[in-house]
């Protein structure tokens, strides 16, 4: 009886994660405000911008889009994996990937998104190379490579673990 009560209480603790996912939804709104601010700045300076500045503006919009998509992946996959299943029977446009990403898939998608965001930041820095010191560029390249290698090692580890479980 004590064990069953403890297990029920422990299982109910998963709902403590719900506010974290709600906070990520608020973060999504904050990103939307930032997107609108950047879009306004981008449009207002479109005629005055050179090619490099235009590309930087577009990359900023892409970066914000990737970050927002990352939040969606974490919110939905995390909630579905750790808190409760969604009832998506009423939603005709329910994406196929939702409800099928396990924790391993979530980690890999998260790492892939971080690598993509890092690559965009690195590209933005190289597009405006005069504004960055060699030291800053070196750090950006180094950090990006850490993310790339970490992602590869994580994927390799998951692949080895999956192969071990198959046997």
PDB file of C-alpha atoms in Angstrom:
ATOM      1  CA  UNK A   1       0.000   0.000   0.000  1.00  0.00           C
ATOM      2  CA  UNK A   2       2.812   2.425   0.879  1.00  0.00           C
ATOM      3  CA  UNK A   3       4.630   1.531  -2.326  1.00  0.00           C
ATOM      4  CA  UNK A   4       1.506   2.047  -4.447  1.00  0.00           C
ATOM      5  CA  UNK A   5       0.827   5.448  -2.841  1.00  0.00           C
ATOM      6  CA  UNK A   6       4.427   6.494  -3.401  1.00  0.00           C
ATOM      7  CA  UNK A   7       4.308   5.382  -7.034  1.00  0.00           C
ATOM      8  CA  UNK A   8       1.058   7.282  -7.653  1.00  0.00           C
ATOM      9  CA  UNK A   9       2.508  10.430  -6.089  1.00  0.00           C
ATOM     10  CA  UNK A  10       5.691  10.045  -8.107  1.00  0.00           C
ATOM     11  CA  UNK A  11       3.700   9.497 -11.300  1.00  0.00           C
ATOM     12  CA  UNK A  12       1.570  12.587 -10.564  1.00  0.00           C
ATOM     13  CA  UNK A  13       4.763  14.664 -10.288  1.00  0.00           C
ATOM     14  CA  UNK A  14       5.027  14.591 -14.068  1.00  0.00           C
ATOM     15  CA  UNK A  15       2.446  17.402 -14.050  1.00  0.00           C
ATOM     16  CA  UNK A  16       5.088  19.640 -12.482  1.00  0.00           C
ATOM     17  CA  UNK A  17       6.535  19.834 -15.998  1.00  0.00           C
ATOM     18  CA  UNK A  18       3.372  21.460 -17.402  1.00  0.00           C
ATOM     19  CA  UNK A  19       4.314  24.984 -16.220  1.00  0.00           C
ATOM     20  CA  UNK A  20       7.675  24.600 -17.961  1.00  0.00           C
ATOM     21  CA  UNK A  21       5.913  23.947 -21.257  1.00  0.00           C
ATOM     22  CA  UNK A  22       3.560  26.865 -20.602  1.00  0.00           C
ATOM     23  CA  UNK A  23       6.624  29.062 -20.033  1.00  0.00           C
ATOM     24  CA  UNK A  24       7.987  27.924 -23.401  1.00  0.00           C
ATOM     25  CA  UNK A  25       4.686  28.986 -24.989  1.00  0.00           C
ATOM     26  CA  UNK A  26       5.180  32.433 -23.452  1.00  0.00           C
ATOM     27  CA  UNK A  27       8.702  32.375 -24.872  1.00  0.00           C
ATOM     28  CA  UNK A  28       7.137  31.715 -28.275  1.00  0.00           C
ATOM     29  CA  UNK A  29       5.072  34.898 -27.930  1.00  0.00           C
ATOM     30  CA  UNK A  30       8.213  36.829 -26.973  1.00  0.00           C
ATOM     31  CA  UNK A  31       9.928  35.458 -30.094  1.00  0.00           C
ATOM     32  CA  UNK A  32       6.934  36.590 -32.145  1.00  0.00           C
ATOM     33  CA  UNK A  33       7.312  40.121 -30.761  1.00  0.00           C
ATOM     34  CA  UNK A  34      11.029  40.018 -31.649  1.00  0.00           C
ATOM     35  CA  UNK A  35      10.182  38.704 -35.130  1.00  0.00           C
ATOM     36  CA  UNK A  36       7.745  41.559 -35.722  1.00  0.00           C
ATOM     37  CA  UNK A  37      10.329  44.047 -34.462  1.00  0.00           C
ATOM     38  CA  UNK A  38      13.022  42.627 -36.770  1.00  0.00           C
ATOM     39  CA  UNK A  39      10.580  42.460 -39.693  1.00  0.00           C
ATOM     40  CA  UNK A  40       9.627  46.106 -39.187  1.00  0.00           C
ATOM     41  CA  UNK A  41      13.288  47.104 -39.067  1.00  0.00           C
ATOM     42  CA  UNK A  42      14.011  44.955 -42.130  1.00  0.00           C
ATOM     43  CA  UNK A  43      11.161  46.471 -44.175  1.00  0.00           C
ATOM     44  CA  UNK A  44      11.892  50.067 -43.122  1.00  0.00           C
ATOM     45  CA  UNK A  45      15.536  49.745 -44.194  1.00  0.00           C
ATOM     46  CA  UNK A  46      14.967  47.604 -47.298  1.00  0.00           C
ATOM     47  CA  UNK A  47      15.690  50.395 -49.770  1.00  0.00           C
ATOM     48  CA  UNK A  48      18.749  51.676 -47.870  1.00  0.00           C
ATOM     49  CA  UNK A  49      20.343  48.247 -47.314  1.00  0.00           C
ATOM     50  CA  UNK A  50      23.086  46.754 -49.399  1.00  0.00           C
ATOM     51  CA  UNK A  51      23.097  43.083 -50.390  1.00  0.00           C
ATOM     52  CA  UNK A  52      25.000  41.968 -47.297  1.00  0.00           C
ATOM     53  CA  UNK A  53      22.644  43.796 -44.922  1.00  0.00           C
ATOM     54  CA  UNK A  54      19.631  42.304 -46.732  1.00  0.00           C
ATOM     55  CA  UNK A  55      21.035  38.799 -46.375  1.00  0.00           C
ATOM     56  CA  UNK A  56      21.741  39.460 -42.679  1.00  0.00           C
ATOM     57  CA  UNK A  57      18.140  40.584 -42.220  1.00  0.00           C
ATOM     58  CA  UNK A  58      16.808  37.464 -43.914  1.00  0.00           C
ATOM     59  CA  UNK A  59      19.139  35.262 -41.848  1.00  0.00           C
ATOM     60  CA  UNK A  60      17.830  36.917 -38.688  1.00  0.00           C
ATOM     61  CA  UNK A  61      14.269  36.014 -39.717  1.00  0.00           C
ATOM     62  CA  UNK A  62      15.342  32.434 -40.491  1.00  0.00           C
ATOM     63  CA  UNK A  63      17.138  32.221 -37.141  1.00  0.00           C
ATOM     64  CA  UNK A  64      14.032  33.352 -35.267  1.00  0.00           C
ATOM     65  CA  UNK A  65      11.919  30.868 -37.245  1.00  0.00           C
ATOM     66  CA  UNK A  66      14.272  27.986 -36.379  1.00  0.00           C
ATOM     67  CA  UNK A  67      14.233  28.975 -32.726  1.00  0.00           C
ATOM     68  CA  UNK A  68      10.432  29.136 -32.691  1.00  0.00           C
ATOM     69  CA  UNK A  69      10.232  25.734 -34.405  1.00  0.00           C
ATOM     70  CA  UNK A  70      12.618  24.351 -31.809  1.00  0.00           C
ATOM     71  CA  UNK A  71      10.317  25.595 -29.059  1.00  0.00           C
ATOM     72  CA  UNK A  72       7.334  23.909 -30.706  1.00  0.00           C
ATOM     73  CA  UNK A  73       9.209  20.606 -30.991  1.00  0.00           C
ATOM     74  CA  UNK A  74      10.282  20.736 -27.354  1.00  0.00           C
ATOM     75  CA  UNK A  75       6.857  21.823 -26.103  1.00  0.00           C
ATOM     76  CA  UNK A  76       4.786  19.220 -27.906  1.00  0.00           C
ATOM     77  CA  UNK A  77       7.210  16.322 -27.824  1.00  0.00           C
ATOM     78  CA  UNK A  78       8.200  16.951 -24.235  1.00  0.00           C
ATOM     79  CA  UNK A  79       4.612  17.285 -23.072  1.00  0.00           C
ATOM     80  CA  UNK A  80       3.532  14.169 -24.957  1.00  0.00           C
ATOM     81  CA  UNK A  81       6.533  12.104 -23.820  1.00  0.00           C
ATOM     82  CA  UNK A  82       6.619  13.142 -20.187  1.00  0.00           C
ATOM     83  CA  UNK A  83       3.256  14.560 -19.119  1.00  0.00           C
ATOM     84  CA  UNK A  84       0.186  13.445 -21.058  1.00  0.00           C
ATOM     85  CA  UNK A  85      -0.952  12.386 -24.525  1.00  0.00           C
ATOM     86  CA  UNK A  86      -2.742  14.883 -26.734  1.00  0.00           C
ATOM     87  CA  UNK A  87      -6.205  14.074 -28.033  1.00  0.00           C
ATOM     88  CA  UNK A  88      -5.690  15.070 -31.642  1.00  0.00           C
ATOM     89  CA  UNK A  89      -8.808  13.409 -33.072  1.00  0.00           C
ATOM     90  CA  UNK A  90     -10.459  16.839 -33.467  1.00  0.00           C
ATOM     91  CA  UNK A  91      -7.500  18.328 -35.332  1.00  0.00           C
ATOM     92  CA  UNK A  92      -7.542  17.635 -39.073  1.00  0.00           C
ATOM     93  CA  UNK A  93      -4.199  19.334 -39.672  1.00  0.00           C
ATOM     94  CA  UNK A  94      -2.332  17.482 -36.905  1.00  0.00           C
ATOM     95  CA  UNK A  95       1.306  17.061 -38.060  1.00  0.00           C
ATOM     96  CA  UNK A  96       2.386  13.441 -38.537  1.00  0.00           C
ATOM     97  CA  UNK A  97       5.552  13.794 -36.468  1.00  0.00           C
ATOM     98  CA  UNK A  98       3.647  14.858 -33.356  1.00  0.00           C
ATOM     99  CA  UNK A  99       3.086  11.942 -31.075  1.00  0.00           C
ATOM    100  CA  UNK A 100       5.738   9.825 -32.755  1.00  0.00           C
ATOM    101  CA  UNK A 101       8.923  11.464 -31.484  1.00  0.00           C
ATOM    102  CA  UNK A 102      10.433   9.555 -28.588  1.00  0.00           C
ATOM    103  CA  UNK A 103      13.068  10.969 -26.252  1.00  0.00           C
ATOM    104  CA  UNK A 104      15.916   9.889 -28.548  1.00  0.00           C
ATOM    105  CA  UNK A 105      14.262  11.548 -31.537  1.00  0.00           C
ATOM    106  CA  UNK A 106      13.614  14.648 -29.464  1.00  0.00           C
ATOM    107  CA  UNK A 107      17.286  14.862 -28.470  1.00  0.00           C
ATOM    108  CA  UNK A 108      18.429  14.510 -32.068  1.00  0.00           C
ATOM    109  CA  UNK A 109      15.927  17.070 -33.382  1.00  0.00           C
ATOM    110  CA  UNK A 110      16.941  19.441 -30.605  1.00  0.00           C
ATOM    111  CA  UNK A 111      20.630  19.025 -31.391  1.00  0.00           C
ATOM    112  CA  UNK A 112      20.003  19.406 -35.131  1.00  0.00           C
ATOM    113  CA  UNK A 113      18.112  22.633 -34.507  1.00  0.00           C
ATOM    114  CA  UNK A 114      20.891  23.965 -32.280  1.00  0.00           C
ATOM    115  CA  UNK A 115      23.467  23.169 -34.987  1.00  0.00           C
ATOM    116  CA  UNK A 116      21.305  24.934 -37.593  1.00  0.00           C
ATOM    117  CA  UNK A 117      20.849  27.996 -35.366  1.00  0.00           C
ATOM    118  CA  UNK A 118      24.589  28.042 -34.651  1.00  0.00           C
ATOM    119  CA  UNK A 119      25.347  27.794 -38.372  1.00  0.00           C
ATOM    120  CA  UNK A 120      23.096  30.766 -39.075  1.00  0.00           C
ATOM    121  CA  UNK A 121      24.810  32.801 -36.345  1.00  0.00           C
ATOM    122  CA  UNK A 122      28.181  31.855 -37.821  1.00  0.00           C
ATOM    123  CA  UNK A 123      27.055  32.780 -41.336  1.00  0.00           C
ATOM    124  CA  UNK A 124      25.741  36.116 -40.052  1.00  0.00           C
ATOM    125  CA  UNK A 125      29.120  36.790 -38.438  1.00  0.00           C
ATOM    126  CA  UNK A 126      30.960  35.955 -41.658  1.00  0.00           C
ATOM    127  CA  UNK A 127      28.594  38.123 -43.687  1.00  0.00           C
ATOM    128  CA  UNK A 128      29.627  41.074 -41.500  1.00  0.00           C
ATOM    129  CA  UNK A 129      33.239  39.981 -41.004  1.00  0.00           C
ATOM    130  CA  UNK A 130      34.526  43.537 -40.556  1.00  0.00           C
ATOM    131  CA  UNK A 131      32.384  43.992 -37.429  1.00  0.00           C
ATOM    132  CA  UNK A 132      33.872  40.923 -35.712  1.00  0.00           C
ATOM    133  CA  UNK A 133      37.375  40.342 -34.447  1.00  0.00           C
ATOM    134  CA  UNK A 134      39.346  37.241 -35.323  1.00  0.00           C
ATOM    135  CA  UNK A 135      38.918  36.136 -31.713  1.00  0.00           C
ATOM    136  CA  UNK A 136      35.122  36.413 -31.915  1.00  0.00           C
ATOM    137  CA  UNK A 137      35.021  34.541 -35.211  1.00  0.00           C
ATOM    138  CA  UNK A 138      37.290  31.867 -33.765  1.00  0.00           C
ATOM    139  CA  UNK A 139      34.977  31.402 -30.798  1.00  0.00           C
ATOM    140  CA  UNK A 140      31.938  31.192 -33.061  1.00  0.00           C
ATOM    141  CA  UNK A 141      33.604  28.567 -35.268  1.00  0.00           C
ATOM    142  CA  UNK A 142      34.812  26.656 -32.203  1.00  0.00           C
ATOM    143  CA  UNK A 143      31.400  26.655 -30.554  1.00  0.00           C
ATOM    144  CA  UNK A 144      29.724  25.624 -33.789  1.00  0.00           C
ATOM    145  CA  UNK A 145      32.140  22.716 -34.152  1.00  0.00           C
ATOM    146  CA  UNK A 146      31.433  21.675 -30.550  1.00  0.00           C
ATOM    147  CA  UNK A 147      27.719  21.572 -31.388  1.00  0.00           C
ATOM    148  CA  UNK A 148      28.349  19.609 -34.597  1.00  0.00           C
ATOM    149  CA  UNK A 149      30.628  17.062 -32.914  1.00  0.00           C
ATOM    150  CA  UNK A 150      28.271  16.762 -29.930  1.00  0.00           C
ATOM    151  CA  UNK A 151      25.366  16.083 -32.283  1.00  0.00           C
ATOM    152  CA  UNK A 152      27.329  13.466 -34.184  1.00  0.00           C
ATOM    153  CA  UNK A 153      28.461  11.767 -30.980  1.00  0.00           C
ATOM    154  CA  UNK A 154      24.919  11.815 -29.616  1.00  0.00           C
ATOM    155  CA  UNK A 155      23.556  10.256 -32.824  1.00  0.00           C
ATOM    156  CA  UNK A 156      26.336   7.663 -32.839  1.00  0.00           C
ATOM    157  CA  UNK A 157      25.716   6.806 -29.183  1.00  0.00           C
ATOM    158  CA  UNK A 158      21.992   6.396 -29.813  1.00  0.00           C
ATOM    159  CA  UNK A 159      22.695   4.250 -32.872  1.00  0.00           C
ATOM    160  CA  UNK A 160      25.065   1.989 -30.924  1.00  0.00           C
ATOM    161  CA  UNK A 161      22.577   1.750 -28.056  1.00  0.00           C
ATOM    162  CA  UNK A 162      19.746   0.902 -30.461  1.00  0.00           C
ATOM    163  CA  UNK A 163      21.887  -1.773 -32.113  1.00  0.00           C
ATOM    164  CA  UNK A 164      22.726  -3.175 -28.695  1.00  0.00           C
ATOM    165  CA  UNK A 165      19.035  -3.349 -27.784  1.00  0.00           C
ATOM    166  CA  UNK A 166      18.167  -5.055 -31.087  1.00  0.00           C
ATOM    167  CA  UNK A 167      20.499  -7.922 -30.245  1.00  0.00           C
TER     168      UNK A 167
END
